């Protein structure tokens, strides 16, 4: 079962906030979509929203979020008043859709923007903005699986610099189990807590790092 960083009752608020942020940054502050994504993911704001910090999922407006992102990443303060806007721009939809997918998938915003650019999201707007959000999540899930084709266990083990056999010896987890987790023949999410704990402790990561989203 997917674990979300915050309850579903807050998702519409977060979607509106991020939608307003993209709309304000791009259409009123004249920041390009690609640059705003870089600023957003580089700032601590993206992780705070993704982690469901109360101030961000219940209180802050999209404009406040943009002001914070710009100040944190550039040191500049902006005081640009937004004009009254009644429609939903494509920039708003991009922020709105990405906010939903982040909540739905539990992935970091930085990882999400590794597999989709602002230009690609703009193109998606024209075919998906009136469709059910599940169509967008399906497309994003497919792209995520293609990009992150290796399991978290394999990527972290490789970065750690040990073979499957060495990991088996060090962790006490059976070699065949490690092989099957990495080949996706067994779902590591369904492994016993003690098994994942031993793997994580050996590799110097957290249990959450090994879970497949």
mmCIF file with all atom_site columns, C-alpha atoms in Angstrom, residues 13-206:
data_model
loop_
_atom_site.group_PDB
_atom_site.id
_atom_site.type_symbol
_atom_site.label_atom_id
_atom_site.label_alt_id
_atom_site.label_comp_id
_atom_site.label_asym_id
_atom_site.label_entity_id
_atom_site.label_seq_id
_atom_site.pdbx_PDB_ins_code
_atom_site.Cartn_x
_atom_site.Cartn_y
_atom_site.Cartn_z
_atom_site.occupancy
_atom_site.B_iso_or_equiv
_atom_site.pdbx_formal_charge
_atom_site.auth_seq_id
_atom_site.auth_comp_id
_atom_site.auth_asym_id
_atom_site.auth_atom_id
_atom_site.pdbx_PDB_model_num
ATOM 1   C CA . UNK A 1 13  ? -4.857 22.744  -1.300  1.00 0.00 ? 13  UNK A CA 1
ATOM 2   C CA . UNK A 1 14  ? -1.337 21.711  -2.299  1.00 0.00 ? 14  UNK A CA 1
ATOM 3   C CA . UNK A 1 15  ? -2.347 21.399  -5.953  1.00 0.00 ? 15  UNK A CA 1
ATOM 4   C CA . UNK A 1 16  ? -3.796 24.917  -5.927  1.00 0.00 ? 16  UNK A CA 1
ATOM 5   C CA . UNK A 1 17  ? -0.746 26.288  -4.138  1.00 0.00 ? 17  UNK A CA 1
ATOM 6   C CA . UNK A 1 18  ? 1.727  24.778  -6.593  1.00 0.00 ? 18  UNK A CA 1
ATOM 7   C CA . UNK A 1 19  ? -0.488 25.681  -9.541  1.00 0.00 ? 19  UNK A CA 1
ATOM 8   C CA . UNK A 1 20  ? -0.545 29.301  -8.376  1.00 0.00 ? 20  UNK A CA 1
ATOM 9   C CA . UNK A 1 21  ? 3.222  29.167  -7.828  1.00 0.00 ? 21  UNK A CA 1
ATOM 10  C CA . UNK A 1 22  ? 3.968  28.104  -11.391 1.00 0.00 ? 22  UNK A CA 1
ATOM 11  C CA . UNK A 1 23  ? 1.487  30.598  -12.800 1.00 0.00 ? 23  UNK A CA 1
ATOM 12  C CA . UNK A 1 24  ? 2.852  33.485  -10.722 1.00 0.00 ? 24  UNK A CA 1
ATOM 13  C CA . UNK A 1 25  ? 6.542  32.726  -11.278 1.00 0.00 ? 25  UNK A CA 1
ATOM 14  C CA . UNK A 1 26  ? 6.237  32.274  -15.023 1.00 0.00 ? 26  UNK A CA 1
ATOM 15  C CA . UNK A 1 27  ? 3.480  34.681  -16.041 1.00 0.00 ? 27  UNK A CA 1
ATOM 16  C CA . UNK A 1 28  ? 4.066  37.516  -13.558 1.00 0.00 ? 28  UNK A CA 1
ATOM 17  C CA . UNK A 1 29  ? 7.713  37.255  -12.518 1.00 0.00 ? 29  UNK A CA 1
ATOM 18  C CA . UNK A 1 30  ? 8.833  36.369  -16.064 1.00 0.00 ? 30  UNK A CA 1
ATOM 19  C CA . UNK A 1 31  ? 10.870 33.369  -14.969 1.00 0.00 ? 31  UNK A CA 1
ATOM 20  C CA . UNK A 1 32  ? 11.069 30.678  -17.632 1.00 0.00 ? 32  UNK A CA 1
ATOM 21  C CA . UNK A 1 33  ? 9.389  27.396  -16.807 1.00 0.00 ? 33  UNK A CA 1
ATOM 22  C CA . UNK A 1 34  ? 12.658 25.468  -16.995 1.00 0.00 ? 34  UNK A CA 1
ATOM 23  C CA . UNK A 1 35  ? 14.433 27.917  -14.698 1.00 0.00 ? 35  UNK A CA 1
ATOM 24  C CA . UNK A 1 36  ? 11.624 27.920  -12.172 1.00 0.00 ? 36  UNK A CA 1
ATOM 25  C CA . UNK A 1 37  ? 11.732 24.119  -12.006 1.00 0.00 ? 37  UNK A CA 1
ATOM 26  C CA . UNK A 1 38  ? 15.488 24.308  -11.324 1.00 0.00 ? 38  UNK A CA 1
ATOM 27  C CA . UNK A 1 39  ? 14.949 26.893  -8.604  1.00 0.00 ? 39  UNK A CA 1
ATOM 28  C CA . UNK A 1 40  ? 12.077 24.957  -7.082  1.00 0.00 ? 40  UNK A CA 1
ATOM 29  C CA . UNK A 1 41  ? 13.951 21.648  -6.893  1.00 0.00 ? 41  UNK A CA 1
ATOM 30  C CA . UNK A 1 42  ? 17.139 23.329  -5.641  1.00 0.00 ? 42  UNK A CA 1
ATOM 31  C CA . UNK A 1 43  ? 15.277 25.030  -2.792  1.00 0.00 ? 43  UNK A CA 1
ATOM 32  C CA . UNK A 1 44  ? 14.291 23.437  0.505   1.00 0.00 ? 44  UNK A CA 1
ATOM 33  C CA . UNK A 1 45  ? 10.687 24.334  -0.322  1.00 0.00 ? 45  UNK A CA 1
ATOM 34  C CA . UNK A 1 46  ? 10.242 21.355  -2.638  1.00 0.00 ? 46  UNK A CA 1
ATOM 35  C CA . UNK A 1 47  ? 11.254 18.859  0.051   1.00 0.00 ? 47  UNK A CA 1
ATOM 36  C CA . UNK A 1 48  ? 9.146  20.622  2.675   1.00 0.00 ? 48  UNK A CA 1
ATOM 37  C CA . UNK A 1 49  ? 6.069  20.392  0.489   1.00 0.00 ? 49  UNK A CA 1
ATOM 38  C CA . UNK A 1 50  ? 6.893  16.818  -0.472  1.00 0.00 ? 50  UNK A CA 1
ATOM 39  C CA . UNK A 1 51  ? 7.337  15.855  3.165   1.00 0.00 ? 51  UNK A CA 1
ATOM 40  C CA . UNK A 1 52  ? 3.983  17.391  4.044   1.00 0.00 ? 52  UNK A CA 1
ATOM 41  C CA . UNK A 1 53  ? 5.169  20.122  6.417   1.00 0.00 ? 53  UNK A CA 1
ATOM 42  C CA . UNK A 1 54  ? 2.050  21.611  7.945   1.00 0.00 ? 54  UNK A CA 1
ATOM 43  C CA . UNK A 1 55  ? 2.841  25.240  7.112   1.00 0.00 ? 55  UNK A CA 1
ATOM 44  C CA . UNK A 1 56  ? 3.112  24.394  3.425   1.00 0.00 ? 56  UNK A CA 1
ATOM 45  C CA . UNK A 1 57  ? 0.158  22.067  2.978   1.00 0.00 ? 57  UNK A CA 1
ATOM 46  C CA . UNK A 1 58  ? -2.304 24.204  4.927   1.00 0.00 ? 58  UNK A CA 1
ATOM 47  C CA . UNK A 1 59  ? -1.125 27.793  5.122   1.00 0.00 ? 59  UNK A CA 1
ATOM 48  C CA . UNK A 1 60  ? 1.173  29.233  2.492   1.00 0.00 ? 60  UNK A CA 1
ATOM 49  C CA . UNK A 1 61  ? -0.117 30.698  -0.746  1.00 0.00 ? 61  UNK A CA 1
ATOM 50  C CA . UNK A 1 62  ? 1.445  30.066  -4.119  1.00 0.00 ? 62  UNK A CA 1
ATOM 51  C CA . UNK A 1 63  ? 2.816  33.618  -4.191  1.00 0.00 ? 63  UNK A CA 1
ATOM 52  C CA . UNK A 1 64  ? 4.420  33.223  -0.762  1.00 0.00 ? 64  UNK A CA 1
ATOM 53  C CA . UNK A 1 65  ? 6.048  30.013  -1.963  1.00 0.00 ? 65  UNK A CA 1
ATOM 54  C CA . UNK A 1 66  ? 7.517  31.736  -5.032  1.00 0.00 ? 66  UNK A CA 1
ATOM 55  C CA . UNK A 1 67  ? 8.856  34.612  -2.942  1.00 0.00 ? 67  UNK A CA 1
ATOM 56  C CA . UNK A 1 68  ? 10.517 32.111  -0.621  1.00 0.00 ? 68  UNK A CA 1
ATOM 57  C CA . UNK A 1 69  ? 11.996 30.052  -3.473  1.00 0.00 ? 69  UNK A CA 1
ATOM 58  C CA . UNK A 1 70  ? 13.446 33.113  -5.217  1.00 0.00 ? 70  UNK A CA 1
ATOM 59  C CA . UNK A 1 71  ? 14.941 34.510  -2.032  1.00 0.00 ? 71  UNK A CA 1
ATOM 60  C CA . UNK A 1 72  ? 16.462 31.179  -1.042  1.00 0.00 ? 72  UNK A CA 1
ATOM 61  C CA . UNK A 1 73  ? 18.000 30.461  -4.440  1.00 0.00 ? 73  UNK A CA 1
ATOM 62  C CA . UNK A 1 74  ? 19.007 33.964  -5.559  1.00 0.00 ? 74  UNK A CA 1
ATOM 63  C CA . UNK A 1 75  ? 18.984 36.135  -2.444  1.00 0.00 ? 75  UNK A CA 1
ATOM 64  C CA . UNK A 1 76  ? 16.592 38.545  -4.168  1.00 0.00 ? 76  UNK A CA 1
ATOM 65  C CA . UNK A 1 77  ? 13.327 39.843  -2.768  1.00 0.00 ? 77  UNK A CA 1
ATOM 66  C CA . UNK A 1 78  ? 10.436 40.331  -5.173  1.00 0.00 ? 78  UNK A CA 1
ATOM 67  C CA . UNK A 1 79  ? 7.385  42.485  -4.734  1.00 0.00 ? 79  UNK A CA 1
ATOM 68  C CA . UNK A 1 80  ? 5.443  41.890  -7.913  1.00 0.00 ? 80  UNK A CA 1
ATOM 69  C CA . UNK A 1 81  ? 1.720  42.121  -7.441  1.00 0.00 ? 81  UNK A CA 1
ATOM 70  C CA . UNK A 1 82  ? -0.221 39.454  -9.345  1.00 0.00 ? 82  UNK A CA 1
ATOM 71  C CA . UNK A 1 83  ? -2.991 40.664  -11.575 1.00 0.00 ? 83  UNK A CA 1
ATOM 72  C CA . UNK A 1 84  ? -6.473 39.290  -11.091 1.00 0.00 ? 84  UNK A CA 1
ATOM 73  C CA . UNK A 1 85  ? -6.738 35.991  -12.914 1.00 0.00 ? 85  UNK A CA 1
ATOM 74  C CA . UNK A 1 86  ? -9.869 33.882  -13.188 1.00 0.00 ? 86  UNK A CA 1
ATOM 75  C CA . UNK A 1 87  ? -8.821 31.115  -15.545 1.00 0.00 ? 87  UNK A CA 1
ATOM 76  C CA . UNK A 1 88  ? -6.404 28.266  -15.169 1.00 0.00 ? 88  UNK A CA 1
ATOM 77  C CA . UNK A 1 89  ? -3.315 28.742  -17.317 1.00 0.00 ? 89  UNK A CA 1
ATOM 78  C CA . UNK A 1 90  ? -1.258 25.864  -18.649 1.00 0.00 ? 90  UNK A CA 1
ATOM 79  C CA . UNK A 1 91  ? 1.399  26.842  -16.104 1.00 0.00 ? 91  UNK A CA 1
ATOM 80  C CA . UNK A 1 92  ? -1.176 26.472  -13.336 1.00 0.00 ? 92  UNK A CA 1
ATOM 81  C CA . UNK A 1 93  ? -2.135 23.032  -14.641 1.00 0.00 ? 93  UNK A CA 1
ATOM 82  C CA . UNK A 1 94  ? 1.508  21.917  -14.685 1.00 0.00 ? 94  UNK A CA 1
ATOM 83  C CA . UNK A 1 95  ? 1.987  22.781  -11.022 1.00 0.00 ? 95  UNK A CA 1
ATOM 84  C CA . UNK A 1 96  ? -1.423 21.333  -10.163 1.00 0.00 ? 96  UNK A CA 1
ATOM 85  C CA . UNK A 1 97  ? -0.733 18.022  -11.914 1.00 0.00 ? 97  UNK A CA 1
ATOM 86  C CA . UNK A 1 98  ? 2.815  17.643  -10.604 1.00 0.00 ? 98  UNK A CA 1
ATOM 87  C CA . UNK A 1 99  ? 1.643  18.264  -7.042  1.00 0.00 ? 99  UNK A CA 1
ATOM 88  C CA . UNK A 1 100 ? -0.862 15.440  -7.381  1.00 0.00 ? 100 UNK A CA 1
ATOM 89  C CA . UNK A 1 101 ? 1.668  13.037  -8.853  1.00 0.00 ? 101 UNK A CA 1
ATOM 90  C CA . UNK A 1 102 ? 4.195  13.774  -6.105  1.00 0.00 ? 102 UNK A CA 1
ATOM 91  C CA . UNK A 1 103 ? 1.579  13.014  -3.451  1.00 0.00 ? 103 UNK A CA 1
ATOM 92  C CA . UNK A 1 104 ? 0.355  9.933   -5.302  1.00 0.00 ? 104 UNK A CA 1
ATOM 93  C CA . UNK A 1 105 ? 3.800  8.460   -5.960  1.00 0.00 ? 105 UNK A CA 1
ATOM 94  C CA . UNK A 1 106 ? 5.653  9.595   -2.855  1.00 0.00 ? 106 UNK A CA 1
ATOM 95  C CA . UNK A 1 107 ? 8.649  10.459  -5.020  1.00 0.00 ? 107 UNK A CA 1
ATOM 96  C CA . UNK A 1 108 ? 10.831 13.510  -4.542  1.00 0.00 ? 108 UNK A CA 1
ATOM 97  C CA . UNK A 1 109 ? 10.109 16.484  -6.781  1.00 0.00 ? 109 UNK A CA 1
ATOM 98  C CA . UNK A 1 110 ? 13.738 16.350  -7.903  1.00 0.00 ? 110 UNK A CA 1
ATOM 99  C CA . UNK A 1 111 ? 13.294 12.792  -9.168  1.00 0.00 ? 111 UNK A CA 1
ATOM 100 C CA . UNK A 1 112 ? 10.049 13.673  -10.927 1.00 0.00 ? 112 UNK A CA 1
ATOM 101 C CA . UNK A 1 113 ? 11.643 16.526  -12.830 1.00 0.00 ? 113 UNK A CA 1
ATOM 102 C CA . UNK A 1 114 ? 14.514 14.280  -13.912 1.00 0.00 ? 114 UNK A CA 1
ATOM 103 C CA . UNK A 1 115 ? 12.149 12.410  -16.199 1.00 0.00 ? 115 UNK A CA 1
ATOM 104 C CA . UNK A 1 116 ? 9.970  15.215  -17.538 1.00 0.00 ? 116 UNK A CA 1
ATOM 105 C CA . UNK A 1 117 ? 10.875 18.719  -18.697 1.00 0.00 ? 117 UNK A CA 1
ATOM 106 C CA . UNK A 1 118 ? 8.770  21.845  -18.617 1.00 0.00 ? 118 UNK A CA 1
ATOM 107 C CA . UNK A 1 119 ? 8.425  21.745  -22.414 1.00 0.00 ? 119 UNK A CA 1
ATOM 108 C CA . UNK A 1 120 ? 7.118  18.173  -22.241 1.00 0.00 ? 120 UNK A CA 1
ATOM 109 C CA . UNK A 1 121 ? 4.643  19.133  -19.540 1.00 0.00 ? 121 UNK A CA 1
ATOM 110 C CA . UNK A 1 122 ? 3.411  21.981  -21.726 1.00 0.00 ? 122 UNK A CA 1
ATOM 111 C CA . UNK A 1 123 ? 2.722  19.515  -24.530 1.00 0.00 ? 123 UNK A CA 1
ATOM 112 C CA . UNK A 1 124 ? 0.873  17.215  -22.113 1.00 0.00 ? 124 UNK A CA 1
ATOM 113 C CA . UNK A 1 125 ? -1.382 20.106  -21.104 1.00 0.00 ? 125 UNK A CA 1
ATOM 114 C CA . UNK A 1 126 ? -3.099 20.274  -24.474 1.00 0.00 ? 126 UNK A CA 1
ATOM 115 C CA . UNK A 1 127 ? -4.189 16.628  -24.397 1.00 0.00 ? 127 UNK A CA 1
ATOM 116 C CA . UNK A 1 128 ? -4.547 16.007  -20.666 1.00 0.00 ? 128 UNK A CA 1
ATOM 117 C CA . UNK A 1 129 ? -5.785 19.152  -18.921 1.00 0.00 ? 129 UNK A CA 1
ATOM 118 C CA . UNK A 1 130 ? -9.422 18.116  -19.326 1.00 0.00 ? 130 UNK A CA 1
ATOM 119 C CA . UNK A 1 131 ? -8.775 14.420  -18.697 1.00 0.00 ? 131 UNK A CA 1
ATOM 120 C CA . UNK A 1 132 ? -8.925 12.588  -15.395 1.00 0.00 ? 132 UNK A CA 1
ATOM 121 C CA . UNK A 1 133 ? -5.709 13.023  -13.408 1.00 0.00 ? 133 UNK A CA 1
ATOM 122 C CA . UNK A 1 134 ? -5.169 9.247   -13.463 1.00 0.00 ? 134 UNK A CA 1
ATOM 123 C CA . UNK A 1 135 ? -4.165 9.493   -17.137 1.00 0.00 ? 135 UNK A CA 1
ATOM 124 C CA . UNK A 1 136 ? -1.369 11.841  -16.170 1.00 0.00 ? 136 UNK A CA 1
ATOM 125 C CA . UNK A 1 137 ? -0.243 9.596   -13.315 1.00 0.00 ? 137 UNK A CA 1
ATOM 126 C CA . UNK A 1 138 ? -0.208 6.555   -15.621 1.00 0.00 ? 138 UNK A CA 1
ATOM 127 C CA . UNK A 1 139 ? 2.043  8.360   -18.108 1.00 0.00 ? 139 UNK A CA 1
ATOM 128 C CA . UNK A 1 140 ? 4.354  9.529   -15.346 1.00 0.00 ? 140 UNK A CA 1
ATOM 129 C CA . UNK A 1 141 ? 4.521  6.058   -13.780 1.00 0.00 ? 141 UNK A CA 1
ATOM 130 C CA . UNK A 1 142 ? 5.537  4.546   -17.111 1.00 0.00 ? 142 UNK A CA 1
ATOM 131 C CA . UNK A 1 143 ? 8.268  7.129   -17.609 1.00 0.00 ? 143 UNK A CA 1
ATOM 132 C CA . UNK A 1 144 ? 9.495  6.670   -14.049 1.00 0.00 ? 144 UNK A CA 1
ATOM 133 C CA . UNK A 1 145 ? 9.857  2.914   -14.520 1.00 0.00 ? 145 UNK A CA 1
ATOM 134 C CA . UNK A 1 146 ? 11.725 3.443   -17.777 1.00 0.00 ? 146 UNK A CA 1
ATOM 135 C CA . UNK A 1 147 ? 14.111 5.993   -16.249 1.00 0.00 ? 147 UNK A CA 1
ATOM 136 C CA . UNK A 1 148 ? 14.678 4.184   -12.975 1.00 0.00 ? 148 UNK A CA 1
ATOM 137 C CA . UNK A 1 149 ? 14.878 0.756   -14.580 1.00 0.00 ? 149 UNK A CA 1
ATOM 138 C CA . UNK A 1 150 ? 17.218 -0.552  -11.900 1.00 0.00 ? 150 UNK A CA 1
ATOM 139 C CA . UNK A 1 151 ? 15.754 -1.239  -8.489  1.00 0.00 ? 151 UNK A CA 1
ATOM 140 C CA . UNK A 1 152 ? 16.768 0.967   -5.584  1.00 0.00 ? 152 UNK A CA 1
ATOM 141 C CA . UNK A 1 153 ? 18.567 -1.999  -4.070  1.00 0.00 ? 153 UNK A CA 1
ATOM 142 C CA . UNK A 1 154 ? 20.700 -2.509  -7.179  1.00 0.00 ? 154 UNK A CA 1
ATOM 143 C CA . UNK A 1 155 ? 21.507 1.175   -7.598  1.00 0.00 ? 155 UNK A CA 1
ATOM 144 C CA . UNK A 1 156 ? 22.504 1.596   -3.944  1.00 0.00 ? 156 UNK A CA 1
ATOM 145 C CA . UNK A 1 157 ? 24.459 -1.676  -3.842  1.00 0.00 ? 157 UNK A CA 1
ATOM 146 C CA . UNK A 1 158 ? 26.360 -0.699  -6.992  1.00 0.00 ? 158 UNK A CA 1
ATOM 147 C CA . UNK A 1 159 ? 27.135 2.747   -5.577  1.00 0.00 ? 159 UNK A CA 1
ATOM 148 C CA . UNK A 1 160 ? 28.291 1.104   -2.338  1.00 0.00 ? 160 UNK A CA 1
ATOM 149 C CA . UNK A 1 161 ? 30.673 -1.016  -4.379  1.00 0.00 ? 161 UNK A CA 1
ATOM 150 C CA . UNK A 1 162 ? 29.833 -4.579  -3.454  1.00 0.00 ? 162 UNK A CA 1
ATOM 151 C CA . UNK A 1 163 ? 28.609 -7.611  -5.346  1.00 0.00 ? 163 UNK A CA 1
ATOM 152 C CA . UNK A 1 164 ? 25.370 -9.425  -4.634  1.00 0.00 ? 164 UNK A CA 1
ATOM 153 C CA . UNK A 1 165 ? 27.354 -12.235 -3.031  1.00 0.00 ? 165 UNK A CA 1
ATOM 154 C CA . UNK A 1 166 ? 29.268 -9.830  -0.800  1.00 0.00 ? 166 UNK A CA 1
ATOM 155 C CA . UNK A 1 167 ? 26.046 -8.143  0.261   1.00 0.00 ? 167 UNK A CA 1
ATOM 156 C CA . UNK A 1 168 ? 24.567 -11.523 1.123   1.00 0.00 ? 168 UNK A CA 1
ATOM 157 C CA . UNK A 1 169 ? 27.504 -12.345 3.390   1.00 0.00 ? 169 UNK A CA 1
ATOM 158 C CA . UNK A 1 170 ? 27.600 -8.927  5.047   1.00 0.00 ? 170 UNK A CA 1
ATOM 159 C CA . UNK A 1 171 ? 23.849 -8.648  5.601   1.00 0.00 ? 171 UNK A CA 1
ATOM 160 C CA . UNK A 1 172 ? 22.925 -12.245 6.264   1.00 0.00 ? 172 UNK A CA 1
ATOM 161 C CA . UNK A 1 173 ? 20.217 -12.063 3.589   1.00 0.00 ? 173 UNK A CA 1
ATOM 162 C CA . UNK A 1 174 ? 20.176 -15.001 1.187   1.00 0.00 ? 174 UNK A CA 1
ATOM 163 C CA . UNK A 1 175 ? 21.909 -14.401 -2.139  1.00 0.00 ? 175 UNK A CA 1
ATOM 164 C CA . UNK A 1 176 ? 18.921 -15.752 -4.068  1.00 0.00 ? 176 UNK A CA 1
ATOM 165 C CA . UNK A 1 177 ? 16.609 -13.276 -2.325  1.00 0.00 ? 177 UNK A CA 1
ATOM 166 C CA . UNK A 1 178 ? 18.872 -10.364 -3.230  1.00 0.00 ? 178 UNK A CA 1
ATOM 167 C CA . UNK A 1 179 ? 18.962 -11.523 -6.844  1.00 0.00 ? 179 UNK A CA 1
ATOM 168 C CA . UNK A 1 180 ? 15.191 -11.832 -7.016  1.00 0.00 ? 180 UNK A CA 1
ATOM 169 C CA . UNK A 1 181 ? 14.654 -8.399  -5.447  1.00 0.00 ? 181 UNK A CA 1
ATOM 170 C CA . UNK A 1 182 ? 16.980 -6.816  -7.992  1.00 0.00 ? 182 UNK A CA 1
ATOM 171 C CA . UNK A 1 183 ? 15.314 -8.667  -10.888 1.00 0.00 ? 183 UNK A CA 1
ATOM 172 C CA . UNK A 1 184 ? 11.868 -7.618  -9.594  1.00 0.00 ? 184 UNK A CA 1
ATOM 173 C CA . UNK A 1 185 ? 10.868 -11.282 -9.346  1.00 0.00 ? 185 UNK A CA 1
ATOM 174 C CA . UNK A 1 186 ? 10.164 -10.621 -5.688  1.00 0.00 ? 186 UNK A CA 1
ATOM 175 C CA . UNK A 1 187 ? 8.787  -7.331  -4.376  1.00 0.00 ? 187 UNK A CA 1
ATOM 176 C CA . UNK A 1 188 ? 11.141 -5.886  -1.790  1.00 0.00 ? 188 UNK A CA 1
ATOM 177 C CA . UNK A 1 189 ? 8.227  -3.843  -0.443  1.00 0.00 ? 189 UNK A CA 1
ATOM 178 C CA . UNK A 1 190 ? 6.758  -7.115  0.817   1.00 0.00 ? 190 UNK A CA 1
ATOM 179 C CA . UNK A 1 191 ? 9.973  -8.290  2.446   1.00 0.00 ? 191 UNK A CA 1
ATOM 180 C CA . UNK A 1 192 ? 10.141 -8.661  6.208   1.00 0.00 ? 192 UNK A CA 1
ATOM 181 C CA . UNK A 1 193 ? 11.214 -5.593  8.165   1.00 0.00 ? 193 UNK A CA 1
ATOM 182 C CA . UNK A 1 194 ? 14.261 -7.423  9.533   1.00 0.00 ? 194 UNK A CA 1
ATOM 183 C CA . UNK A 1 195 ? 15.385 -8.287  5.988   1.00 0.00 ? 195 UNK A CA 1
ATOM 184 C CA . UNK A 1 196 ? 15.142 -4.716  4.704   1.00 0.00 ? 196 UNK A CA 1
ATOM 185 C CA . UNK A 1 197 ? 16.729 -3.414  7.907   1.00 0.00 ? 197 UNK A CA 1
ATOM 186 C CA . UNK A 1 198 ? 19.771 -5.687  7.505   1.00 0.00 ? 198 UNK A CA 1
ATOM 187 C CA . UNK A 1 199 ? 20.198 -4.666  3.866   1.00 0.00 ? 199 UNK A CA 1
ATOM 188 C CA . UNK A 1 200 ? 19.841 -0.975  4.681   1.00 0.00 ? 200 UNK A CA 1
ATOM 189 C CA . UNK A 1 201 ? 22.227 -1.151  7.633   1.00 0.00 ? 201 UNK A CA 1
ATOM 190 C CA . UNK A 1 202 ? 24.853 -2.926  5.525   1.00 0.00 ? 202 UNK A CA 1
ATOM 191 C CA . UNK A 1 203 ? 24.542 -0.418  2.666   1.00 0.00 ? 203 UNK A CA 1
ATOM 192 C CA . UNK A 1 204 ? 24.482 2.622   4.942   1.00 0.00 ? 204 UNK A CA 1
ATOM 193 C CA . UNK A 1 205 ? 21.070 3.826   3.793   1.00 0.00 ? 205 UNK A CA 1
ATOM 194 C CA . UNK A 1 206 ? 17.573 3.987   5.225   1.00 0.00 ? 206 UNK A CA 1
#
